[in-house]
Short mmCIF file of C-alpha atoms in Angstrom, two decimals:
data_model
loop_
_atom_site.label_atom_id
_atom_site.label_comp_id
_atom_site.label_asym_id
_atom_site.label_seq_id
_atom_site.Cartn_x
_atom_site.Cartn_y
_atom_site.Cartn_z
CA VAL J 10 11.22 -42.36 -15.03
CA GLU J 11 13.38 -40.13 -15.80
CA GLU J 12 15.54 -42.48 -12.83
CA LEU J 13 15.19 -45.09 -14.69
CA MET J 14 15.73 -43.34 -18.19
CA ARG J 15 18.69 -42.06 -16.96
CA LEU J 16 19.86 -45.47 -14.86
CA HIS J 17 19.13 -47.66 -18.56
CA MET J 18 21.31 -45.19 -20.01
CA GLU J 19 24.37 -45.98 -17.63
CA THR J 20 24.12 -49.28 -17.54
CA HIS J 21 24.42 -49.25 -21.32
CA LYS J 22 20.89 -51.08 -21.09
CA TRP J 23 19.42 -49.52 -24.74
CA GLU J 24 17.24 -51.33 -25.70
CA ASP J 25 15.17 -50.86 -22.13
CA ALA J 26 15.84 -47.28 -22.72
CA LEU J 27 14.82 -47.55 -25.99
CA ALA J 28 11.48 -49.46 -25.31
CA LEU J 29 11.13 -46.65 -22.24
CA ALA J 30 11.35 -43.86 -25.32
CA GLU J 31 8.98 -45.65 -26.99
CA GLN J 32 6.17 -45.41 -24.38
CA TYR J 33 6.46 -41.83 -24.17
CA LYS J 34 7.70 -40.08 -27.63
CA GLY J 35 9.19 -36.77 -28.20
CA ARG J 36 9.81 -36.73 -24.57
CA PHE J 37 13.21 -38.80 -24.26
CA ASP J 38 14.34 -37.70 -28.16
CA ASP J 39 17.36 -35.70 -26.86
CA SER J 40 18.10 -36.76 -23.78
CA VAL J 41 18.50 -40.79 -25.18
CA PHE J 42 18.47 -41.14 -28.45
CA LEU J 43 21.83 -38.52 -28.31
CA PRO J 44 23.96 -40.80 -26.83
CA TYR J 45 22.68 -44.49 -27.89
CA ALA J 46 23.51 -42.08 -31.53
CA GLU J 47 27.88 -41.19 -30.12
CA TYR J 48 27.63 -45.11 -28.73
CA LEU J 49 26.22 -47.35 -32.51
CA ALA J 50 29.22 -45.66 -33.76
CA GLY J 51 32.33 -45.99 -31.08
CA CYS J 52 30.54 -49.39 -32.15
CA ASP J 53 31.11 -48.99 -35.76
CA ARG J 54 27.35 -49.36 -36.38
CA PHE J 55 27.01 -46.15 -38.27
CA GLU J 56 23.75 -46.47 -40.42
CA GLU J 57 21.53 -47.51 -37.27
CA ALA J 58 24.06 -43.92 -35.58
CA GLN J 59 22.61 -41.98 -38.44
CA ALA J 60 19.63 -43.03 -37.74
CA ALA J 61 20.00 -42.24 -34.15
CA TYR J 62 21.02 -38.37 -34.50
CA LYS J 63 17.87 -37.45 -36.69
CA ARG J 64 15.60 -39.34 -34.07
CA ALA J 65 17.36 -36.85 -31.31
CA GLY J 66 17.06 -34.02 -33.99
CA HIS J 67 20.82 -33.71 -34.53
CA PRO J 68 21.20 -34.52 -38.66
CA GLU J 69 24.30 -31.99 -38.37
CA GLU J 70 25.49 -35.19 -36.30
CA SER J 71 24.09 -37.61 -39.07
CA GLN J 72 26.37 -35.45 -42.22
CA ARG J 73 28.90 -35.55 -39.59
CA LEU J 74 29.62 -39.47 -39.85
CA LEU J 75 29.39 -39.12 -42.87
CA ILE J 76 31.90 -36.23 -43.06
CA ALA J 77 33.92 -38.34 -41.25
CA LEU J 78 33.39 -41.69 -42.68
CA ALA J 79 33.44 -40.16 -46.45
CA ASP J 80 37.57 -38.34 -45.31
CA THR J 81 38.95 -41.39 -43.89
CA ALA J 82 37.99 -43.97 -46.94
CA THR J 83 39.48 -40.92 -49.12
CA VAL J 84 42.44 -41.91 -46.88
CA GLU J 85 42.79 -45.60 -46.31
CA HIS J 86 42.44 -45.25 -51.11
CA ARG J 87 38.91 -47.04 -50.30
CA PHE J 88 38.14 -44.77 -52.91
CA ARG J 89 34.10 -46.87 -53.51
CA ASP J 90 33.76 -46.44 -50.03
CA ALA J 91 34.36 -42.73 -50.03
CA ALA J 92 31.53 -42.60 -53.00
CA LEU J 93 28.92 -44.43 -51.20
CA PHE J 94 28.96 -42.00 -48.56
CA HIS J 95 29.17 -39.04 -50.66
CA ASN J 96 26.28 -40.17 -52.25
CA ARG J 97 24.13 -40.59 -48.95
CA LEU J 98 25.58 -36.95 -47.76
CA ALA J 99 23.97 -35.15 -50.57
CA ARG J 100 21.21 -37.39 -49.91
CA GLU J 101 21.31 -36.45 -46.68
CA PHE J 102 21.57 -32.14 -47.74
CA VAL J 103 17.80 -33.24 -49.88
CA GLU J 104 16.02 -34.60 -47.07
CA LEU J 105 17.38 -31.59 -45.34
CA ALA J 106 16.15 -29.10 -48.11
CA GLU J 107 12.80 -31.30 -48.60
CA THR J 108 12.70 -30.68 -44.66
CA ALA J 109 13.61 -26.89 -44.33
CA ILE J 110 10.14 -26.66 -47.58
CA THR J 111 7.53 -28.00 -45.50
CA LYS J 112 8.67 -26.83 -42.75
CA ASP J 113 8.90 -22.90 -43.17
CA GLY J 114 7.70 -21.19 -46.68
CA LYS J 115 9.51 -18.08 -45.27
CA SER J 116 12.22 -16.48 -47.94
CA SER J 117 14.93 -17.06 -45.24
CA THR J 118 14.51 -20.37 -45.83
CA ASP J 119 15.68 -19.87 -49.25
CA LYS J 120 18.63 -19.04 -48.39
CA VAL J 121 18.93 -22.11 -46.30
CA VAL J 122 17.56 -24.58 -49.25
CA LYS J 123 19.74 -23.52 -51.72
CA ARG J 124 22.85 -24.12 -49.72
CA HIS J 125 21.50 -27.37 -48.96
CA LEU J 126 20.87 -27.73 -52.66
CA ALA J 127 24.02 -27.08 -53.21
CA ASN J 128 26.02 -29.25 -51.14
CA SER J 129 24.20 -31.95 -52.56
CA ARG J 130 24.65 -30.72 -56.26
CA GLU J 131 28.65 -31.17 -54.54
CA ALA J 132 28.18 -34.29 -52.77
CA SER J 133 26.31 -36.30 -55.41
CA LEU J 134 29.67 -34.44 -57.83
CA LEU J 135 32.55 -36.05 -55.37
CA SER J 136 30.03 -39.43 -55.50
CA ALA J 137 30.91 -39.15 -59.14
CA ILE J 138 34.59 -38.72 -59.52
CA TYR J 139 35.25 -40.83 -56.03
CA HIS J 140 33.97 -44.10 -57.92
CA ALA J 141 35.32 -43.21 -61.20
CA TYR J 142 38.54 -42.97 -60.06
CA ASP J 143 37.31 -46.58 -57.92
CA LEU J 144 38.36 -47.93 -60.74
CA VAL J 145 41.23 -46.23 -62.12
CA HIS J 146 43.05 -47.12 -58.53
CA GLN J 147 41.52 -50.67 -59.32
CA TYR J 148 43.50 -50.78 -62.95
CA THR J 149 46.46 -49.13 -61.11
CA VAL J 150 47.46 -51.49 -58.45
CA ASP J 151 45.56 -54.62 -58.78
CA PRO J 152 47.79 -57.30 -60.03
CA PHE J 153 44.16 -58.57 -61.60
CA PHE J 154 41.81 -56.65 -62.93
CA SER J 155 38.74 -57.72 -64.72
CA SER J 156 36.16 -54.95 -63.55
CA VAL J 157 35.11 -53.12 -66.48
CA GLY J 158 38.06 -53.35 -68.96
CA TYR J 159 40.25 -51.26 -70.42
CA HIS J 160 37.49 -49.54 -72.45
CA GLY J 161 35.69 -48.62 -69.06
CA VAL J 162 39.28 -47.61 -67.58
CA LEU J 163 39.45 -44.94 -70.42
CA ASN J 164 36.18 -43.59 -70.15
CA ALA J 165 36.56 -42.81 -65.93
CA THR J 166 39.24 -41.52 -66.89
CA CYS J 167 38.47 -38.96 -69.61
CA PHE J 168 35.52 -38.24 -66.91
CA LEU J 169 37.57 -37.74 -64.56
CA VAL J 170 40.13 -35.40 -66.37
CA ASN J 171 37.28 -33.81 -67.97
CA THR J 172 35.47 -32.34 -64.92
CA LEU J 173 39.20 -31.67 -62.62
CA ASN J 174 39.91 -29.35 -65.22
CA ASP J 175 36.55 -28.06 -66.20
CA LYS J 176 36.23 -24.53 -65.43
CA LYS J 177 33.12 -24.82 -63.54
CA PHE J 178 34.91 -27.39 -61.26
CA GLN J 179 37.39 -25.09 -60.63
CA ASN J 180 36.28 -21.74 -60.39
CA ARG J 181 33.16 -22.64 -57.64
CA LYS J 182 32.08 -20.67 -55.15
CA SER J 183 31.18 -23.08 -52.69
CA ARG J 184 34.48 -23.31 -51.83
CA ALA J 185 33.60 -23.49 -48.72
CA TRP J 186 31.21 -26.25 -48.34
CA SER J 187 29.56 -26.61 -45.29
CA TYR J 188 31.01 -29.83 -44.85
CA VAL J 189 34.01 -30.26 -47.24
CA ARG J 190 37.03 -28.91 -44.87
CA HIS J 191 40.19 -29.24 -47.26
CA SER J 192 42.11 -26.13 -48.95
CA GLY J 193 42.92 -25.54 -53.41
CA HIS J 194 39.91 -27.68 -55.93
CA ASP J 195 41.02 -31.04 -55.99
CA PRO J 196 38.94 -33.83 -54.10
CA LEU J 197 40.56 -35.18 -51.12
CA GLY J 198 43.25 -37.69 -51.62
#
């Protein structure tokens, strides 16, 4: 069975490999789903790749994929997509916290749960920031702006100014977030 599985994987017959993995649940999860997730990510099938990373037991790889997608969207000035990816990342951190709670009720997991929830709040805030900035960016770049009108842009701008200048935001203790790699107080982009 192992040789047949290896043959399917080497020839990129993923449907056959996945069908075989389903027959032997749990036996091939790590060895099949991790390369499959990398294959999917290489083919720009990111949502499927995330599910495969989770099935392989590597949720941190799923987070890295979301981080890379969010960073790329920000650099490419696709701020709505960056907001979406940070929102998904926030949900992933909540799922990890829930998993840590149900897995073990020990005090050592309290730190892990708190870290995941803090990262979730941070990702959720970044999602809101990028969503608001998308409106402002749209207004300044697009020749015909009809998204939310001038009042919506003013409200988004006020939200951004108040959030980014808030002392809690600037002095936040989670500067060493496990998922943000840039320095400084302002979000990337």
